[in-house]
Short mmCIF file of C-alpha atoms and ligand atoms in Angstrom, two decimals:
data_model
loop_
_atom_site.label_atom_id
_atom_site.label_comp_id
_atom_site.label_asym_id
_atom_site.label_seq_id
_atom_site.Cartn_x
_atom_site.Cartn_y
_atom_site.Cartn_z
CA MET A 1 7.56 -8.87 -28.93
CA GLU A 2 3.84 -9.21 -28.07
CA LYS A 3 2.36 -6.31 -26.23
CA LEU A 4 -0.58 -6.91 -23.86
CA THR A 5 -3.50 -4.39 -23.91
CA GLY A 6 -6.66 -5.05 -22.00
CA GLY A 7 -5.49 -8.40 -20.99
CA LYS A 8 -5.39 -9.65 -24.47
CA ALA A 9 -2.09 -10.35 -26.18
CA GLU A 10 -1.87 -8.43 -29.39
CA SER A 11 0.51 -9.26 -32.05
CA PRO A 12 2.70 -6.21 -33.45
CA ARG A 13 0.87 -3.94 -35.48
CA GLU A 14 0.10 -5.40 -38.72
CA THR A 15 0.57 -3.08 -41.56
CA TRP A 16 -2.36 -3.06 -44.41
CA LEU A 17 -2.20 -1.45 -47.73
CA LEU A 18 -5.50 -0.11 -49.16
CA THR A 19 -5.69 0.45 -52.83
CA GLY A 20 -8.18 3.29 -53.18
CA GLY A 21 -7.95 4.30 -49.76
CA ALA A 22 -8.57 8.03 -50.42
CA GLY A 23 -11.94 7.39 -51.93
CA TYR A 24 -15.41 7.61 -50.27
CA ILE A 25 -15.42 3.95 -48.97
CA GLY A 26 -11.69 3.59 -48.76
CA ALA A 27 -11.34 6.54 -46.50
CA HIS A 28 -13.76 4.99 -44.01
CA VAL A 29 -12.00 1.66 -44.14
CA ALA A 30 -8.57 3.40 -43.59
CA GLU A 31 -10.16 5.37 -40.47
CA SER A 32 -11.71 1.94 -39.34
CA LEU A 33 -8.36 0.15 -39.39
CA ALA A 34 -6.26 2.92 -37.95
CA GLY A 35 -8.64 3.16 -35.15
CA ALA A 36 -8.14 -0.44 -34.43
CA GLY A 37 -4.51 0.02 -34.19
CA LYS A 38 -3.56 -1.30 -37.66
CA ARG A 39 -0.65 0.73 -39.64
CA VAL A 40 -2.51 1.77 -42.87
CA VAL A 41 -0.51 2.47 -46.33
CA VAL A 42 -2.89 4.18 -48.78
CA VAL A 43 -2.23 3.81 -52.45
CA ASP A 44 -4.40 5.88 -54.62
CA ASP A 45 -4.01 7.69 -58.02
CA LEU A 46 -6.06 10.45 -56.60
CA SER A 47 -8.48 10.47 -59.88
CA THR A 48 -11.13 10.39 -57.76
CA GLY A 49 -9.94 10.19 -54.22
CA LEU A 50 -8.90 13.02 -52.11
CA ALA A 51 -5.41 13.04 -50.26
CA SER A 52 -7.42 15.16 -47.37
CA ARG A 53 -9.30 12.02 -46.61
CA VAL A 54 -6.53 10.06 -45.78
CA PRO A 55 -6.45 9.82 -41.80
CA ALA A 56 -3.49 11.05 -39.89
CA GLY A 57 -0.85 8.67 -39.33
CA ALA A 58 -1.60 6.79 -42.37
CA GLU A 59 0.94 6.88 -45.42
CA LEU A 60 -0.30 7.93 -48.82
CA VAL A 61 1.50 6.86 -52.03
CA THR A 62 0.08 8.33 -55.19
CA CYS A 63 0.21 5.51 -57.66
CA SER A 64 -1.97 3.70 -60.25
CA VAL A 65 -2.87 -0.08 -59.39
CA LEU A 66 -1.76 -0.74 -62.69
CA ASP A 67 1.79 0.33 -61.95
CA THR A 68 2.75 -3.35 -60.83
CA GLU A 69 6.45 -2.26 -60.21
CA GLN A 70 5.74 0.69 -57.90
CA LEU A 71 3.12 -1.41 -56.13
CA THR A 72 5.53 -4.11 -55.57
CA ASP A 73 8.16 -1.75 -54.36
CA VAL A 74 5.58 -0.03 -51.85
CA MET A 75 4.55 -3.48 -50.40
CA ARG A 76 8.24 -4.28 -49.87
CA ARG A 77 9.37 -0.91 -48.56
CA PHE A 78 6.34 -0.89 -45.70
CA GLN A 79 6.58 -4.56 -45.18
CA VAL A 80 3.04 -5.09 -45.90
CA ASP A 81 0.97 -7.81 -44.26
CA GLY A 82 -2.22 -7.55 -46.22
CA VAL A 83 -3.83 -5.86 -49.03
CA ILE A 84 -7.35 -4.56 -49.00
CA HIS A 85 -8.22 -3.87 -52.79
CA LEU A 86 -10.76 -1.22 -53.28
CA ALA A 87 -9.62 0.82 -55.91
CA ALA A 88 -11.92 0.16 -59.11
CA LYS A 89 -14.28 2.02 -61.32
CA LYS A 90 -17.92 1.54 -59.89
CA ALA A 91 -20.54 3.46 -61.90
CA VAL A 92 -22.86 1.14 -63.66
CA ASP A 93 -23.99 3.48 -66.54
CA GLU A 94 -20.29 4.48 -67.23
CA SER A 95 -19.44 0.85 -67.45
CA VAL A 96 -22.08 0.36 -70.06
CA SER A 97 -20.74 3.32 -72.09
CA GLN A 98 -16.98 2.37 -71.49
CA PRO A 99 -16.85 -1.41 -70.81
CA LEU A 100 -13.07 -1.79 -72.29
CA HIS A 101 -11.94 0.92 -69.81
CA TYR A 102 -13.89 -0.93 -66.79
CA TYR A 103 -11.98 -4.10 -67.73
CA HIS A 104 -8.85 -2.48 -68.04
CA GLN A 105 -9.03 -0.59 -64.66
CA ASN A 106 -10.79 -3.28 -62.75
CA VAL A 107 -9.52 -6.52 -64.11
CA ARG A 108 -6.17 -5.59 -65.13
CA GLY A 109 -5.89 -3.67 -62.06
CA THR A 110 -6.88 -6.51 -59.65
CA ALA A 111 -4.28 -8.79 -61.73
CA SER A 112 -1.60 -6.03 -61.18
CA VAL A 113 -2.35 -5.96 -57.36
CA LEU A 114 -1.81 -9.94 -57.36
CA GLU A 115 1.29 -9.90 -59.15
CA ALA A 116 2.78 -7.26 -56.92
CA MET A 117 1.46 -9.32 -54.02
CA SER A 118 3.07 -12.38 -55.28
CA SER A 119 6.41 -10.59 -56.05
CA ALA A 120 6.49 -9.00 -52.60
CA GLY A 121 5.30 -12.21 -50.66
CA VAL A 122 2.07 -10.58 -49.23
CA ARG A 123 -0.30 -13.39 -48.53
CA ARG A 124 -3.63 -11.83 -47.11
CA LEU A 125 -6.24 -9.96 -49.26
CA VAL A 126 -9.59 -8.41 -48.79
CA PHE A 127 -11.31 -7.89 -52.19
CA SER A 128 -13.93 -5.17 -52.70
CA SER A 129 -16.80 -7.00 -54.65
CA SER A 130 -20.44 -6.28 -54.94
CA ALA A 131 -23.85 -7.45 -55.17
CA ALA A 132 -23.82 -6.42 -58.72
CA VAL A 133 -22.43 -9.92 -59.24
CA TYR A 134 -26.03 -11.44 -58.66
CA GLY A 135 -27.55 -9.41 -61.51
CA VAL A 136 -31.22 -9.96 -61.15
CA PRO A 137 -31.53 -12.57 -58.21
CA PRO A 138 -34.50 -14.88 -57.80
CA ALA A 139 -36.97 -13.74 -54.99
CA GLY A 140 -36.15 -13.83 -51.60
CA PRO A 141 -33.01 -12.88 -49.48
CA VAL A 142 -29.82 -13.21 -51.59
CA THR A 143 -27.05 -15.46 -49.96
CA GLU A 144 -23.83 -16.19 -51.14
CA SER A 145 -24.90 -19.46 -53.07
CA THR A 146 -27.36 -17.27 -55.06
CA PRO A 147 -26.46 -17.70 -58.54
CA THR A 148 -24.02 -14.79 -59.97
CA ALA A 149 -25.29 -13.57 -63.19
CA PRO A 150 -24.30 -9.92 -63.80
CA ILE A 151 -26.34 -7.72 -66.13
CA ASN A 152 -23.68 -4.82 -66.65
CA PRO A 153 -20.03 -4.55 -67.21
CA TYR A 154 -19.32 -3.28 -63.94
CA GLY A 155 -20.79 -6.42 -62.19
CA ALA A 156 -19.15 -8.82 -64.73
CA THR A 157 -15.78 -7.22 -63.90
CA LYS A 158 -16.36 -7.54 -60.24
CA LEU A 159 -17.23 -11.24 -60.75
CA ILE A 160 -14.08 -11.85 -63.07
CA CYS A 161 -11.93 -10.34 -60.35
CA GLU A 162 -13.47 -12.86 -57.61
CA TRP A 163 -12.49 -15.62 -60.05
CA LEU A 164 -9.17 -14.23 -60.58
CA VAL A 165 -8.47 -14.03 -56.81
CA ARG A 166 -9.85 -17.63 -56.27
CA ASP A 167 -7.70 -19.05 -59.08
CA ALA A 168 -4.59 -17.32 -58.19
CA ALA A 169 -4.70 -17.99 -54.46
CA PRO A 170 -3.20 -21.62 -54.47
CA ALA A 171 -0.37 -20.66 -56.38
CA LEU A 172 0.32 -17.56 -54.41
CA ASP A 173 -0.39 -19.32 -51.11
CA LEU A 174 -3.11 -16.59 -50.45
CA SER A 175 -5.73 -16.26 -47.82
CA TRP A 176 -8.62 -14.09 -48.99
CA ILE A 177 -11.86 -12.77 -48.38
CA SER A 178 -14.29 -11.05 -50.92
CA LEU A 179 -16.90 -8.73 -49.47
CA ARG A 180 -19.90 -8.22 -51.88
CA TYR A 181 -21.18 -4.69 -50.73
CA PHE A 182 -24.93 -4.06 -51.16
CA ASN A 183 -26.06 -0.47 -51.50
CA VAL A 184 -23.75 1.87 -49.63
CA ALA A 185 -24.71 5.30 -48.41
CA GLY A 186 -24.25 7.67 -45.52
CA ALA A 187 -20.90 9.27 -43.99
CA GLY A 188 -18.93 8.43 -41.20
CA ARG A 189 -18.21 12.19 -40.77
CA PRO A 190 -19.56 14.97 -42.66
CA ASP A 191 -15.99 15.52 -44.33
CA LEU A 192 -16.23 11.96 -45.58
CA GLY A 193 -19.40 12.03 -47.83
CA ASP A 194 -19.88 10.54 -50.99
CA PRO A 195 -18.31 13.21 -53.47
CA GLY A 196 -20.44 11.55 -56.32
CA ALA A 197 -24.35 11.73 -57.15
CA THR A 198 -24.72 8.56 -59.12
CA ASN A 199 -26.88 6.63 -56.72
CA LEU A 200 -30.24 6.94 -55.36
CA LEU A 201 -29.57 9.08 -52.18
CA GLN A 202 -27.13 11.37 -53.47
CA LEU A 203 -29.19 12.11 -56.76
CA THR A 204 -32.32 12.82 -54.49
CA LEU A 205 -30.39 15.28 -52.28
CA GLN A 206 -28.81 16.79 -55.27
CA ALA A 207 -32.45 17.11 -56.81
CA LEU A 208 -33.98 18.65 -53.56
CA THR A 209 -31.14 21.13 -53.16
CA ARG A 210 -31.37 22.27 -56.71
CA GLY A 211 -35.28 22.86 -56.57
CA ALA A 212 -35.65 20.01 -58.83
CA ARG A 213 -38.01 17.00 -58.23
CA PRO A 214 -36.66 13.70 -57.13
CA GLN A 215 -37.11 10.96 -59.88
CA VAL A 216 -38.41 7.42 -59.28
CA PHE A 217 -37.20 5.12 -62.00
CA GLY A 218 -40.61 3.12 -62.44
CA GLN A 219 -43.53 2.61 -60.06
CA SER A 220 -44.80 -0.51 -61.75
CA HIS A 221 -42.08 -2.80 -60.36
CA PRO A 222 -43.48 -6.31 -58.80
CA THR A 223 -42.89 -4.94 -55.16
CA PRO A 224 -45.51 -3.55 -52.43
CA ASP A 225 -45.31 0.02 -53.52
CA GLY A 226 -44.32 -0.58 -57.13
CA THR A 227 -40.84 0.78 -56.55
CA CYS A 228 -37.39 -1.17 -56.50
CA ILE A 229 -36.15 -2.33 -53.14
CA ARG A 230 -32.51 -2.47 -52.25
CA ASP A 231 -30.51 -3.33 -48.92
CA TYR A 232 -28.86 0.09 -47.87
CA ILE A 233 -25.79 -0.29 -45.73
CA HIS A 234 -24.12 2.48 -43.78
CA VAL A 235 -20.59 3.14 -45.07
CA ALA A 236 -19.36 3.11 -41.48
CA ASP A 237 -20.67 -0.26 -41.00
CA LEU A 238 -19.13 -1.43 -44.35
CA ALA A 239 -16.07 -0.23 -43.18
CA ASP A 240 -16.16 -2.24 -39.85
CA ALA A 241 -16.95 -5.34 -42.08
CA HIS A 242 -13.50 -4.67 -43.55
CA LEU A 243 -12.02 -4.63 -40.05
CA ALA A 244 -13.70 -7.91 -39.09
CA ALA A 245 -12.30 -9.34 -42.31
CA VAL A 246 -8.81 -8.18 -41.37
CA ARG A 247 -8.94 -9.40 -38.06
CA GLN A 248 -9.85 -12.92 -39.36
CA LEU A 249 -7.09 -12.84 -41.61
CA ASP A 250 -4.74 -11.41 -38.95
CA ARG A 251 -5.61 -14.19 -36.47
CA PRO A 252 -2.27 -16.07 -35.81
CA ASP A 253 -4.03 -19.25 -36.04
CA SER A 254 -6.10 -18.48 -38.90
CA PRO A 255 -6.49 -21.19 -41.35
CA GLU A 256 -6.02 -20.70 -45.06
CA LEU A 257 -9.00 -18.65 -45.82
CA HIS A 258 -11.03 -18.10 -49.18
CA ASP A 259 -14.43 -16.95 -48.48
CA VAL A 260 -17.14 -14.74 -49.91
CA TYR A 261 -19.44 -12.76 -47.77
CA ASN A 262 -22.40 -10.51 -48.44
CA VAL A 263 -22.25 -7.09 -46.84
CA GLY A 264 -25.81 -5.90 -46.24
CA CYS A 265 -28.10 -5.36 -43.29
CA GLY A 266 -30.71 -7.86 -44.32
CA ARG A 267 -33.61 -5.27 -44.39
CA GLY A 268 -34.85 -3.83 -47.64
CA ALA A 269 -36.07 -0.27 -48.30
CA SER A 270 -37.94 0.85 -51.48
CA VAL A 271 -37.35 3.99 -53.58
CA LEU A 272 -40.47 5.64 -52.03
CA GLU A 273 -39.18 4.88 -48.39
CA VAL A 274 -36.01 6.31 -49.07
CA LEU A 275 -37.45 9.70 -50.52
CA ARG A 276 -39.99 9.77 -47.45
CA THR A 277 -36.97 9.32 -45.20
CA VAL A 278 -34.97 12.07 -47.00
CA GLN A 279 -38.11 14.67 -46.78
CA ARG A 280 -38.53 13.78 -43.18
CA VAL A 281 -34.67 14.43 -42.38
CA THR A 282 -34.06 17.18 -44.43
CA GLY A 283 -37.49 18.95 -43.92
CA ILE A 284 -37.66 19.70 -47.89
CA ARG A 285 -40.81 18.39 -49.21
CA ARG A 286 -41.22 18.46 -52.96
CA PRO A 287 -43.32 15.99 -55.24
CA TYR A 288 -41.21 13.43 -57.02
CA GLU A 289 -41.78 12.43 -60.64
CA ILE A 290 -42.17 9.13 -61.92
CA ALA A 291 -39.50 8.63 -64.73
CA PRO A 292 -39.13 5.60 -67.07
CA ALA A 293 -37.98 2.43 -65.52
CA ARG A 294 -34.40 1.60 -66.23
CA PRO A 295 -33.90 -0.86 -69.04
CA VAL A 296 -32.90 -3.45 -66.45
CA ASP A 297 -33.51 -2.76 -62.80
CA PRO A 298 -33.67 -5.75 -60.33
CA PRO A 299 -36.88 -5.15 -58.42
CA ASP A 300 -35.73 -6.55 -55.14
CA VAL A 301 -32.07 -7.15 -53.94
CA VAL A 302 -31.77 -7.68 -50.05
CA ALA A 303 -28.84 -9.69 -48.62
CA ASP A 304 -28.98 -12.69 -46.27
CA PRO A 305 -26.27 -11.45 -43.99
CA ALA A 306 -26.32 -14.58 -41.70
CA ARG A 307 -22.93 -15.98 -42.83
CA ILE A 308 -20.78 -12.54 -42.36
CA GLN A 309 -22.68 -12.40 -38.81
CA ALA A 310 -21.96 -16.11 -37.93
CA GLU A 311 -18.33 -16.39 -39.23
CA LEU A 312 -16.97 -12.75 -38.61
CA GLY A 313 -19.05 -11.74 -35.92
CA TRP A 314 -20.24 -8.65 -37.82
CA SER A 315 -23.62 -7.06 -38.43
CA ALA A 316 -24.77 -3.70 -39.47
CA LYS A 317 -25.86 -1.17 -36.69
CA HIS A 318 -27.08 1.97 -38.62
CA ASP A 319 -30.58 2.24 -39.98
CA LEU A 320 -31.80 4.13 -42.91
CA ASP A 321 -32.48 7.22 -40.97
CA SER A 322 -28.62 7.42 -39.79
CA MET A 323 -27.65 6.90 -43.45
CA VAL A 324 -29.87 9.84 -44.78
CA SER A 325 -29.21 12.15 -41.79
CA SER A 326 -25.35 11.55 -42.42
CA ALA A 327 -25.52 12.08 -45.95
CA TRP A 328 -27.44 15.26 -45.64
CA ALA A 329 -24.96 16.51 -43.02
CA ALA A 330 -22.20 15.76 -45.50
CA TRP A 331 -24.00 17.35 -48.30
CA GLN A 332 -24.30 20.54 -46.20
CA HIS A 333 -20.78 20.36 -45.34
CA ALA A 334 -19.64 20.07 -48.71
CA ALA A 335 -21.74 23.06 -49.83
CA VAL A 336 -20.38 25.15 -47.32
CA VAL A 337 -16.81 24.09 -48.18
CA THR A 338 -17.40 24.65 -51.88
CA VAL A 339 -18.94 28.15 -51.25
CA SER A 340 -16.15 29.25 -49.04
CA ALA A 341 -13.71 27.93 -51.50
CA GLY A 342 -15.57 30.11 -54.06
CA THR A 343 -16.51 27.41 -56.31
CA GLY A 344 -20.02 27.64 -55.22
CA SER A 345 -20.72 24.06 -56.86
CA HIS A 346 -21.66 20.75 -55.67
CA PRO A 347 -22.09 17.54 -57.54
C1 WQD B 401 -31.34 2.00 -56.55
C2 WQD B 401 -32.46 2.05 -56.83
C3 WQD B 401 -32.84 2.65 -59.13
C4 WQD B 401 -31.76 6.90 -58.73
C5 WQD B 401 -25.59 0.20 -57.31
C6 WQD B 401 -24.50 0.31 -58.26
C7 WQD B 401 -23.26 0.04 -57.39
C8 WQD B 401 -23.37 -1.28 -56.55
C9 WQD B 401 -24.96 -1.70 -56.28
C10 WQD B 401 -21.44 -1.48 -55.07
C11 WQD B 401 -32.55 1.48 -58.45
C12 WQD B 401 -33.58 3.66 -58.13
C13 WQD B 401 -31.93 5.54 -58.58
C14 WQD B 401 -32.88 7.77 -58.84
C15 WQD B 401 -34.49 6.04 -58.67
N1 WQD B 401 -22.70 -1.01 -55.20
N2 WQD B 401 -33.32 5.05 -58.49
N3 WQD B 401 -34.21 7.40 -58.94
O1 WQD B 401 -28.95 0.39 -58.99
O2 WQD B 401 -28.87 -0.77 -56.84
O3 WQD B 401 -26.77 -0.23 -58.18
O4 WQD B 401 -25.61 -0.52 -56.19
O5 WQD B 401 -20.86 -2.13 -55.89
O6 WQD B 401 -23.02 1.03 -56.52
O7 WQD B 401 -24.44 -0.94 -59.05
O8 WQD B 401 -27.98 1.47 -56.87
O9 WQD B 401 -28.71 3.84 -56.18
O10 WQD B 401 -28.27 3.43 -58.66
O11 WQD B 401 -30.46 2.75 -57.44
O12 WQD B 401 -35.69 5.70 -58.68
O13 WQD B 401 -32.55 9.05 -59.06
O14 WQD B 401 -33.06 3.27 -56.95
O15 WQD B 401 -33.71 2.53 -60.24
O16 WQD B 401 -33.84 0.57 -58.50
P1 WQD B 401 -28.24 0.09 -57.79
P2 WQD B 401 -28.73 2.79 -57.23
#
């Protein structure tokens, strides 16, 4: 039975299963889908995710993506229409020291999700990929046709998972969209901040709140100010990109889809620009220190978002100031929460 809302016939609420939906990005995606009227089922092993982040009304099943049997049961029990597979290990440095763990969790985890979807007859997939598949791209905006050449095990697992999805799709009659995230930052709400401190913005906030000096990994890169340039994207915008992909897959007339999209804002910011923004937003002024450059660190990675704009109608709405101010608000929120909880710690 179709229900009419706002003059537009809406199909019955589709049910989407989010693996890793209790994580930093996953919780924002869950909020975005629930807000758009989708029924959300979160599967998360809570190894890094938090049950408190799962939106009200969403189901939470605590389960590893490697447990194919339980995944299949959940998909059948909730009559899932589609899956957004977010659950993965994503720390570049950790992937270098623990490559087998990353291949196990990310590649075997994706295979397990695909096997469960095949058994349960679920035929729509949004896959969480990464700009890390490009490695060190040639100069200029990165398009979906830019050669993929990952430079670390993390990026390699993401590319292999894309191939896994692409190659399994015909046999599983799967429509899929892979989203290549650029550099994610910010928080949609103070309680949904990034709990880790592994990326530039979080490490800078950590340094400043600990009275330490933010570090700049090299100031001799081939860029205008000598520091690396990245395409930072607000996590709330990233969540909406998933909703745009879901809507494309949920369209009753949607042809069989198999597409890859860069998810970035198309504007670059250097490390020094990020640090200046952090100092302006937080009011904390402390000199940075130049640390040795990383062994391999792409000098300039900025998306060309033309394809996702044209085909999914999505574009980023938040700027760097919004990312930094929302991350700062989340950082302060977490600090208050940890102090009131008596742990007094912060990442
Ligand atoms: C950004 C720039 C550093 C910290 C990440 C991960 C992964 C992926 C892509 C989704 C780099 C420099 C950093 C610091 C610094 N996203 N830096 N001082 O390396 O682009 O990769 O984004 O899958 O999350 O692969 O992000 O935030 O670590 O570094 O100068 O204290 O900031 O050298 O040039 P990166 P990052």
